[in-house]
Amino acid sequence: MRNYIIKRIIFSIFILFFVTLTIYTLIRCLPASYVETMAMQLASKPGAKPYEEWVAQLNASYGLDQPILIGYFHWLSDFAHGNFGDSWRFTVPVIQKFREVIGVSFVMGAISLILELVIAIPLGVVAATKQYSKADYAISASALVGISLPTFFFATILKLIFSVKLGWFDTHGMVGRNFAQLDAMGKFLDQANHLVLPIATLTIVSVGSLMRYTRTNMLEVLNADYIRTARAKGLSEGKVIYHHAFRNTLIPLVTIVGGSLPGLFSGALITETLFSIPGIGFTSYQAMTAGDIPFTMFYLSFIAVLTLAGNLISDILYAVVDPRVRLS
Amino acid sequence: MAEKKKGRRAYLEDYRKNERGQYEYAGRRYVCQGVDLGRRRARIGALCAGLAAAMAAGEDNTDFTYWDEETQTAFWADLKQAGAAFAQEIVDYCIAAGINAEGDSVAACAANWGFELEEDATVDDFFNTMVEQYEGDYVTLSGTETAGSSLFDLMEDYDAYTKGVETEETAPNVSGIERVDDYTLRITTTELDATAIYQMGLPIVPLHHYGDESLYDYENNKFGFEKGDLSIVKAKTSDPLGCGPYIFKEYKDGVVYMDANPNYYKGEPKIAHLNYLESAEGDKVNGIVAGTLDISDPSYSVDVAKQIAAENGYSEDEWDKFEGPVLTTKLIDYLGYGYIGINPNNIKVGDDPYSEESKDLRKAIATMIAAYRDEAIDSYYGSTASVINYPISNTSWAAPQTTDDGYQIAYSVDVDGNPIYTADMTAEEKYAAALEASLGFFEAAGYTVEDGKLTEAPEGAKLEYECVIGAGGSGDHPSFLLLKNVAEALEPVGFTLTVTDYANANDLYSSYQNGIAEMWCAAWQATADPDMYQLYHSEGSTNYYQIKSDELDELIMAGRASTDQAYRKSIYQAAMEIIMDYGVEIPIYQRSDALVVSSERMDVDSLPGDMTPYWGWEAEKENLELLQ
């Protein structure tokens, strides 16, 4: 196991290198350029230098006059030393901005994941145990709807119904108009109120796939020989399903859930942007559209690290929960 | 040699060494009477006079009237170590950028930087050589040769030398700046410049914030701080002022929190707390309806107007009813205008972009564009925008009015100077007349016209041109439909107008600012003064039209030299006629900005009565009231 983990980590470092190189190359080639936008603003001022001169000067100042490969290695060197630079868009150190915004993304992601598990697993089990019943069809259809709905569409529908038409929630933002005047409990409730629709969006659009996964695995297990044996022993149906079948269904589920844990820190770019929630997703969107290379590189590299870590955790968990699997 | 990095200390760049070796401010000037020049002369720099004076005096200075020897010694030692670090940074940069190999000598790196040194030269030698070449002009040296850091940023105790020093007789006050009363200041300029007042957009700061009231005695030339010591002021340059109607409290969670200022000189605002919430465009109207926002400024178009009408319970046809039970809309003219530009270097006949044939070619295109403006602007903005006929915002006092002598529709005369349109023409008849007039211009430009079709272009000209537009890649722009219609109208006569829609606005900017675009769609944001220097003067920094006209230059300079509005208006009208004659800019539209407020929560009557681009809702924030 130890050797396996070390080998995987080494592979991950190689993958990370090429991933970050690809990301850096793509960002440098993006049409959205912070320098060009800045140059445009500066050149528009009365008596200012021409746009081209500003572009040349700013490119030099921001180190964009170097070839992509050299620029990448400069970034990599800084990154390896823990120097993530200053965000161009937010004019503060990247790590400071990250600390400011990661909290709300984590909270949203964690609550959404818990809700997802609480809803998807029981419904998946019910759908499997009552295969081809009305309940199964209803659950499967709901799951399909959830999977098929694009996040931006579903979020917009929620906003239209619950904010614009019913007026139950604010359309956007993380706090209400009187937030600053509220006491601690009031502030907590106010923020919770503003997270209802974003969390509902995140949960509903992602619960379907987990529900279907649970149902499929449960059906597979229910058709296994040892389940038939358990029933032949005269065990109650409840004991068969929840003691024997469900525990075996958990094996692949744990790997799925384990793999999604790092995703708690990656934020939800579309949902946060639509609800103007200042989390890591919304912040990275603002950084990307502004051509903020330091922040974008940090965020995407962070995501890459999380993804690699997630895959590793999944594989390890698989070995932990399934004694038949031994990694070497 | 690779391009050098240039980090600059902007304010130091504005100081230049003159023939006498003294440092003078060479940056942008606010023309005002400096001191009482008849009897006294003083050079007290606001920021780095001490530094400039010490550099001007030189290392061997023995006059310690204004600073002591110890300070002078420390200053030069600090400057030299900064110089060595400055040179080392260049060496490091050359190696890091691959210009030099690892381990190359200072001389080898310097050679690639344009300086010849002995092979065993040190970074000190490198810096001394640079100083010699720049004849002791450290400021220019720093700005020109930097590989990242300013020379002065590398000084360890820079701030110690930036304190103002008196090098000659001092002035008790600046006679051109006078306090009239508690709220009035008079600034007297040494020469007439109509634009000077607009360069004085100075923030007002109360004495209790910037200084010490015990040190204020205007009659005795005491202004709230010790003369020569601006540390009390500098210490607050990054602090929110808090002297307006609202005081900044904090920025958090995408919200700027402001609290009413009880000491505001116009009286304490009626609303105790004011929040600015970051909002996406699509949330602005919905946000008011849902109660998230009270005031918003959506990008206004017919679609937005129809949404507002629907929220108010009106039908789509009633979109121009601006007051409703849910939302109230206030329209304010936008301080600027939309136009289509033509680069004469790219659309010309022969080699001369300013020949009559070249002008006729551009007028042929401009005539067609001008003819199709009404339909496109009405379709996009409805009656909330208007077509304009001169390259100036209607919000300016210098904008020609329909009642003015000589006022005419843009590009509405044919090649012989006769009107193209008559009052009783239908839209289709107007388009046909415009096409006929356009063919006349094409023919005058040297195109071959046979049976109402263009068959051959003269040398240097083409039968197809391109117009670039930033319509988000989806055609969402008031001029997009216009150009499409013009392209369709010209296609049957053998002329191809390609419309390229850039999704990224930066592509659009760079294409016309680099002189690559043949035609482009853009908008100018106007300034309060109609001065045309920046846009149309031969030396104008944003003269993307490439107009080079002595006559136009003279008019622009004449306009600057007078404060007589009527005279200046006539000057600018004449200037605009020249611009139009060059066929380089087709004025398109004057749109409106919208302010949408909640009729249910806001007292709409508490908004300023007659808002303009210069006096919006925020100008009277202290008067705003919420409904109970």
Short mmCIF file of C-alpha atoms in Angstrom, two decimals, chain A:
data_model
loop_
_atom_site.label_atom_id
_atom_site.label_comp_id
_atom_site.label_asym_id
_atom_site.label_seq_id
_atom_site.Cartn_x
_atom_site.Cartn_y
_atom_site.Cartn_z
CA MET A 1 0.00 0.00 0.00
CA ARG A 2 2.75 2.43 0.97
CA ASN A 3 4.64 1.84 -2.24
CA TYR A 4 1.46 2.21 -4.22
CA ILE A 5 0.73 5.57 -2.64
CA ILE A 6 4.27 6.82 -3.22
CA LYS A 7 4.10 5.72 -6.85
CA ARG A 8 0.75 7.44 -7.31
CA ILE A 9 2.04 10.65 -5.75
CA ILE A 10 5.02 10.69 -8.10
CA PHE A 11 2.73 10.12 -11.06
CA SER A 12 0.48 12.89 -9.76
CA ILE A 13 3.38 15.33 -9.67
CA PHE A 14 4.13 14.59 -13.32
CA ILE A 15 0.50 14.99 -14.25
CA LEU A 16 0.31 18.23 -12.28
CA PHE A 17 3.31 19.57 -14.15
CA PHE A 18 1.74 19.00 -17.55
CA VAL A 19 -1.67 20.16 -16.40
CA THR A 20 -0.32 23.46 -15.08
CA LEU A 21 1.79 23.92 -18.20
CA THR A 22 -1.30 23.42 -20.35
CA ILE A 23 -3.34 25.79 -18.20
CA TYR A 24 -0.64 28.46 -18.26
CA THR A 25 -0.31 28.17 -22.04
CA LEU A 26 -4.06 28.44 -22.49
CA ILE A 27 -4.36 31.43 -20.18
CA ARG A 28 -1.58 33.25 -21.99
CA CYS A 29 -3.38 32.59 -25.27
CA LEU A 30 -6.81 33.70 -24.02
CA PRO A 31 -8.30 36.75 -25.69
CA ALA A 32 -9.26 38.25 -22.31
CA SER A 33 -6.17 40.19 -21.34
CA TYR A 34 -5.87 42.15 -18.14
CA VAL A 35 -3.05 44.16 -19.63
CA GLU A 36 -5.00 45.12 -22.74
CA THR A 37 -8.01 46.15 -20.70
CA MET A 38 -5.83 48.22 -18.39
CA ALA A 39 -4.02 49.74 -21.35
CA MET A 40 -7.33 50.65 -22.92
CA GLN A 41 -8.49 52.42 -19.77
CA LEU A 42 -5.20 54.23 -19.31
CA ALA A 43 -4.98 55.25 -22.97
CA SER A 44 -8.50 56.70 -22.79
CA LYS A 45 -7.52 59.25 -20.18
CA PRO A 46 -6.95 62.80 -21.36
CA GLY A 47 -3.38 63.34 -22.48
CA ALA A 48 -2.49 59.69 -22.03
CA LYS A 49 0.07 57.69 -23.99
CA PRO A 50 -1.22 55.66 -26.94
CA TYR A 51 -2.69 52.25 -26.30
CA GLU A 52 0.22 50.41 -27.89
CA GLU A 53 2.75 52.09 -25.61
CA TRP A 54 0.69 51.21 -22.57
CA VAL A 55 0.39 47.61 -23.70
CA ALA A 56 4.16 47.35 -24.15
CA GLN A 57 4.86 48.95 -20.79
CA LEU A 58 2.29 46.89 -18.90
CA ASN A 59 3.35 43.67 -20.58
CA ALA A 60 6.86 44.34 -19.36
CA SER A 61 5.67 45.25 -15.87
CA TYR A 62 3.54 42.12 -15.54
CA GLY A 63 6.18 39.84 -17.04
CA LEU A 64 4.09 39.05 -20.10
CA ASP A 65 6.85 40.09 -22.45
CA GLN A 66 8.57 36.79 -21.79
CA PRO A 67 7.95 33.69 -23.93
CA ILE A 68 5.26 31.38 -22.57
CA LEU A 69 7.67 28.64 -21.53
CA ILE A 70 9.97 30.98 -19.63
CA GLY A 71 6.98 32.66 -18.05
CA TYR A 72 5.67 29.27 -17.01
CA PHE A 73 8.89 28.25 -15.33
CA HIS A 74 9.00 31.55 -13.46
CA TRP A 75 5.49 30.90 -12.25
CA LEU A 76 6.31 27.29 -11.38
CA SER A 77 9.35 28.34 -9.42
CA ASP A 78 7.29 30.82 -7.41
CA PHE A 79 4.50 28.29 -6.98
CA ALA A 80 6.89 25.64 -5.70
CA HIS A 81 8.19 28.12 -3.15
CA GLY A 82 4.69 28.94 -1.98
CA ASN A 83 4.72 32.37 -3.58
CA PHE A 84 1.44 32.67 -5.41
CA GLY A 85 1.83 36.35 -6.20
CA ASP A 86 -0.70 39.18 -6.08
CA SER A 87 -4.04 39.06 -7.80
CA TRP A 88 -4.22 41.65 -10.58
CA ARG A 89 -7.98 41.83 -10.42
CA PHE A 90 -8.32 42.12 -6.65
CA THR A 91 -4.98 43.82 -5.92
CA VAL A 92 -4.29 41.69 -2.83
CA PRO A 93 -2.12 38.60 -2.40
CA VAL A 94 -3.75 35.61 -4.06
CA ILE A 95 -3.64 33.56 -0.88
CA GLN A 96 -5.35 36.35 1.07
CA LYS A 97 -8.20 36.51 -1.41
CA PHE A 98 -8.46 32.74 -1.36
CA ARG A 99 -8.77 32.72 2.43
CA GLU A 100 -11.48 35.37 2.26
CA VAL A 101 -13.70 33.45 -0.13
CA ILE A 102 -13.11 29.75 0.47
CA GLY A 103 -15.27 29.59 3.62
CA VAL A 104 -18.65 30.16 2.03
CA SER A 105 -17.85 27.80 -0.84
CA PHE A 106 -16.92 25.07 1.61
CA VAL A 107 -20.08 25.58 3.64
CA MET A 108 -22.25 25.45 0.52
CA GLY A 109 -20.45 22.43 -0.82
CA ALA A 110 -20.58 20.55 2.49
CA ILE A 111 -24.28 21.17 3.11
CA SER A 112 -25.07 20.32 -0.48
CA LEU A 113 -23.09 17.05 -0.25
CA ILE A 114 -24.81 16.03 2.97
CA LEU A 115 -28.22 16.77 1.51
CA GLU A 116 -27.27 14.90 -1.63
CA LEU A 117 -26.36 11.80 0.39
CA VAL A 118 -29.40 12.03 2.62
CA ILE A 119 -31.74 12.30 -0.35
CA ALA A 120 -30.04 10.18 -3.00
CA ILE A 121 -29.11 7.04 -1.08
CA PRO A 122 -32.47 6.26 0.55
CA LEU A 123 -34.35 7.05 -2.65
CA GLY A 124 -31.93 4.96 -4.68
CA VAL A 125 -32.43 2.04 -2.31
CA VAL A 126 -36.20 2.42 -2.44
CA ALA A 127 -36.15 2.59 -6.25
CA ALA A 128 -34.05 -0.57 -6.43
CA THR A 129 -36.05 -2.60 -3.94
CA LYS A 130 -39.28 -1.61 -5.64
CA GLN A 131 -38.02 -1.93 -9.18
CA TYR A 132 -40.59 -1.06 -11.89
CA SER A 133 -43.06 0.19 -9.29
CA LYS A 134 -44.63 3.68 -9.46
CA ALA A 135 -42.18 4.80 -6.81
CA ASP A 136 -39.26 3.58 -8.91
CA TYR A 137 -40.55 5.37 -12.00
CA ALA A 138 -41.18 8.57 -10.06
CA ILE A 139 -37.72 8.52 -8.48
CA SER A 140 -35.97 7.64 -11.75
CA ALA A 141 -37.85 10.33 -13.65
CA SER A 142 -36.98 12.93 -10.99
CA ALA A 143 -33.37 11.84 -11.14
CA LEU A 144 -33.33 12.25 -14.90
CA VAL A 145 -34.87 15.70 -14.65
CA GLY A 146 -32.22 16.71 -12.12
CA ILE A 147 -29.41 15.37 -14.27
CA SER A 148 -30.74 16.97 -17.42
CA LEU A 149 -31.32 20.47 -16.04
CA PRO A 150 -28.40 22.80 -16.68
CA THR A 151 -27.38 24.61 -13.51
CA PHE A 152 -27.85 28.08 -14.96
CA PHE A 153 -31.35 27.23 -16.15
CA PHE A 154 -32.50 25.66 -12.91
CA ALA A 155 -31.02 28.48 -10.82
CA THR A 156 -32.80 31.05 -12.98
CA ILE A 157 -36.09 29.20 -12.59
CA LEU A 158 -35.64 29.11 -8.80
CA LYS A 159 -34.87 32.83 -8.74
CA LEU A 160 -37.87 33.66 -10.87
CA ILE A 161 -40.29 31.65 -8.74
CA PHE A 162 -38.99 32.12 -5.21
CA SER A 163 -37.43 35.58 -5.48
CA VAL A 164 -39.21 37.58 -8.15
CA LYS A 165 -42.69 36.05 -7.98
CA LEU A 166 -43.00 34.94 -4.35
CA GLY A 167 -40.48 37.35 -2.84
CA TRP A 168 -39.26 34.77 -0.31
CA PHE A 169 -35.57 35.25 -0.99
CA ASP A 170 -33.28 37.94 -2.34
CA THR A 171 -32.32 37.46 -5.97
CA HIS A 172 -28.62 37.61 -5.30
CA GLY A 173 -25.98 38.39 -2.73
CA MET A 174 -24.98 36.69 0.47
CA VAL A 175 -26.48 39.14 2.94
CA GLY A 176 -29.64 41.18 3.23
CA ARG A 177 -30.09 44.91 3.34
CA ASN A 178 -30.09 45.16 7.13
CA PHE A 179 -27.31 42.67 7.73
CA ALA A 180 -24.96 45.16 9.37
CA GLN A 181 -27.60 46.10 11.94
CA LEU A 182 -28.43 42.52 12.98
CA ASP A 183 -27.15 40.66 16.05
CA ALA A 184 -25.05 37.50 15.70
CA MET A 185 -28.01 35.14 15.44
CA GLY A 186 -29.76 37.49 13.06
CA LYS A 187 -26.68 37.58 10.85
CA PHE A 188 -26.42 33.81 10.87
CA LEU A 189 -30.06 33.41 9.87
CA ASP A 190 -29.75 36.12 7.23
CA GLN A 191 -26.81 34.40 5.60
CA ALA A 192 -28.53 31.03 5.86
CA ASN A 193 -31.54 32.51 4.12
CA HIS A 194 -29.35 33.72 1.28
CA LEU A 195 -27.78 30.31 0.85
CA VAL A 196 -31.05 28.40 0.52
CA LEU A 197 -31.48 28.81 -3.23
CA PRO A 198 -27.81 28.25 -4.14
CA ILE A 199 -27.65 25.10 -2.02
CA ALA A 200 -30.97 23.90 -3.41
CA THR A 201 -29.58 24.39 -6.92
CA LEU A 202 -26.38 22.53 -6.16
CA THR A 203 -28.22 19.68 -4.49
CA ILE A 204 -30.98 19.16 -7.02
CA VAL A 205 -28.75 19.21 -10.10
CA SER A 206 -26.34 16.70 -8.60
CA VAL A 207 -28.59 14.41 -6.57
CA GLY A 208 -29.91 12.57 -9.62
CA SER A 209 -26.67 10.93 -10.67
CA LEU A 210 -25.93 9.64 -7.16
CA MET A 211 -29.49 8.36 -6.88
CA ARG A 212 -29.19 6.41 -10.12
CA TYR A 213 -25.79 5.12 -9.10
CA THR A 214 -27.20 3.86 -5.81
CA ARG A 215 -30.13 2.22 -7.55
CA THR A 216 -27.93 0.46 -10.09
CA ASN A 217 -25.53 -0.84 -7.48
CA MET A 218 -28.32 -1.91 -5.19
CA LEU A 219 -29.97 -3.85 -8.02
CA GLU A 220 -26.68 -5.54 -8.79
CA VAL A 221 -26.23 -6.56 -5.20
CA LEU A 222 -29.84 -7.72 -4.83
CA ASN A 223 -29.26 -10.16 -7.67
CA ALA A 224 -26.13 -11.60 -6.05
CA ASP A 225 -26.02 -15.19 -4.79
CA TYR A 226 -25.42 -14.29 -1.18
CA ILE A 227 -28.65 -12.27 -1.11
CA ARG A 228 -30.53 -15.28 -2.40
CA THR A 229 -28.79 -17.30 0.33
CA ALA A 230 -29.79 -14.77 2.96
CA ARG A 231 -33.40 -14.93 1.85
CA ALA A 232 -33.23 -18.73 1.78
CA LYS A 233 -32.05 -18.65 5.38
CA GLY A 234 -35.36 -17.03 6.19
CA LEU A 235 -34.07 -13.59 7.09
CA SER A 236 -36.56 -10.78 7.03
CA GLU A 237 -36.65 -8.62 3.91
CA GLY A 238 -35.53 -5.62 5.94
CA LYS A 239 -32.54 -7.48 7.28
CA VAL A 240 -31.66 -8.74 3.80
CA ILE A 241 -31.80 -5.27 2.27
CA TYR A 242 -30.39 -3.05 4.99
CA HIS A 243 -27.93 -5.46 6.58
CA HIS A 244 -26.60 -7.52 3.69
CA ALA A 245 -27.40 -5.71 0.46
CA PHE A 246 -27.01 -2.08 1.54
CA ARG A 247 -23.62 -2.58 3.18
CA ASN A 248 -22.25 -4.04 -0.04
CA THR A 249 -23.79 -1.24 -2.05
CA LEU A 250 -21.84 1.20 0.08
CA ILE A 251 -18.51 -0.04 -1.33
CA PRO A 252 -18.68 1.81 -4.67
CA LEU A 253 -20.62 4.66 -3.05
CA VAL A 254 -17.84 5.34 -0.58
CA THR A 255 -15.35 5.69 -3.40
CA ILE A 256 -17.64 8.11 -5.19
CA VAL A 257 -18.22 10.20 -2.07
CA GLY A 258 -14.55 10.04 -1.06
CA GLY A 259 -13.55 11.27 -4.48
CA SER A 260 -15.92 14.20 -4.24
CA LEU A 261 -14.62 15.41 -0.87
CA PRO A 262 -11.85 17.60 -2.35
CA GLY A 263 -14.52 19.17 -4.53
CA LEU A 264 -15.82 20.88 -1.40
CA PHE A 265 -12.97 23.33 -1.74
CA SER A 266 -13.31 24.01 -5.43
CA GLY A 267 -16.50 26.03 -5.21
CA ALA A 268 -19.37 26.14 -7.68
CA LEU A 269 -18.49 28.56 -10.41
CA ILE A 270 -21.85 28.76 -12.17
CA THR A 271 -24.08 28.70 -9.10
CA GLU A 272 -22.01 31.21 -7.15
CA THR A 273 -21.86 33.50 -10.15
CA LEU A 274 -25.60 33.35 -10.77
CA PHE A 275 -26.37 34.17 -7.13
CA SER A 276 -23.46 36.61 -6.75
CA ILE A 277 -22.16 34.58 -3.81
CA PRO A 278 -18.58 35.71 -3.23
CA GLY A 279 -17.11 32.24 -2.96
CA ILE A 280 -14.09 30.76 -4.66
CA GLY A 281 -16.12 29.88 -7.78
CA PHE A 282 -17.46 33.40 -8.34
CA THR A 283 -14.11 34.93 -7.48
CA SER A 284 -12.28 32.71 -9.94
CA TYR A 285 -14.85 33.58 -12.60
CA GLN A 286 -14.17 37.27 -12.05
CA ALA A 287 -10.44 36.61 -12.16
CA MET A 288 -10.67 34.62 -15.38
CA THR A 289 -12.82 37.16 -17.20
CA ALA A 290 -10.42 39.89 -16.13
CA GLY A 291 -7.40 37.90 -17.34
CA ASP A 292 -5.97 37.76 -13.82
CA ILE A 293 -3.22 35.18 -14.41
CA PRO A 294 -1.89 34.81 -10.82
CA PHE A 295 -5.30 34.09 -9.32
CA THR A 296 -6.50 31.95 -12.21
CA MET A 297 -3.33 29.89 -12.17
CA PHE A 298 -3.60 29.41 -8.44
CA TYR A 299 -7.25 28.39 -8.62
CA LEU A 300 -6.90 26.00 -11.54
CA SER A 301 -3.75 24.46 -10.11
CA PHE A 302 -5.58 24.10 -6.82
CA ILE A 303 -8.41 22.31 -8.63
CA ALA A 304 -5.89 20.07 -10.37
CA VAL A 305 -4.30 19.16 -7.06
CA LEU A 306 -7.73 18.46 -5.55
CA THR A 307 -8.71 16.28 -8.48
CA LEU A 308 -5.54 14.24 -8.24
CA ALA A 309 -5.96 13.96 -4.49
CA GLY A 310 -9.58 12.94 -4.97
CA ASN A 311 -8.62 10.14 -7.32
CA LEU A 312 -6.01 8.92 -4.91
CA ILE A 313 -8.41 9.01 -1.98
CA SER A 314 -10.97 7.07 -4.02
CA ASP A 315 -8.52 4.32 -4.78
CA ILE A 316 -7.35 4.11 -1.20
CA LEU A 317 -10.89 4.06 0.14
CA TYR A 318 -11.75 1.30 -2.26
CA ALA A 319 -9.06 -0.83 -0.72
CA VAL A 320 -10.13 0.14 2.77
CA VAL A 321 -13.81 -0.77 2.38
CA ASP A 322 -13.37 -3.80 0.16
CA PRO A 323 -11.07 -6.41 1.68
CA ARG A 324 -10.89 -8.20 -1.69
CA VAL A 325 -8.94 -5.31 -3.16
CA ARG A 326 -5.27 -5.07 -2.31
CA LEU A 327 -3.21 -2.30 -3.85
CA SER A 328 0.38 -2.85 -4.73
#
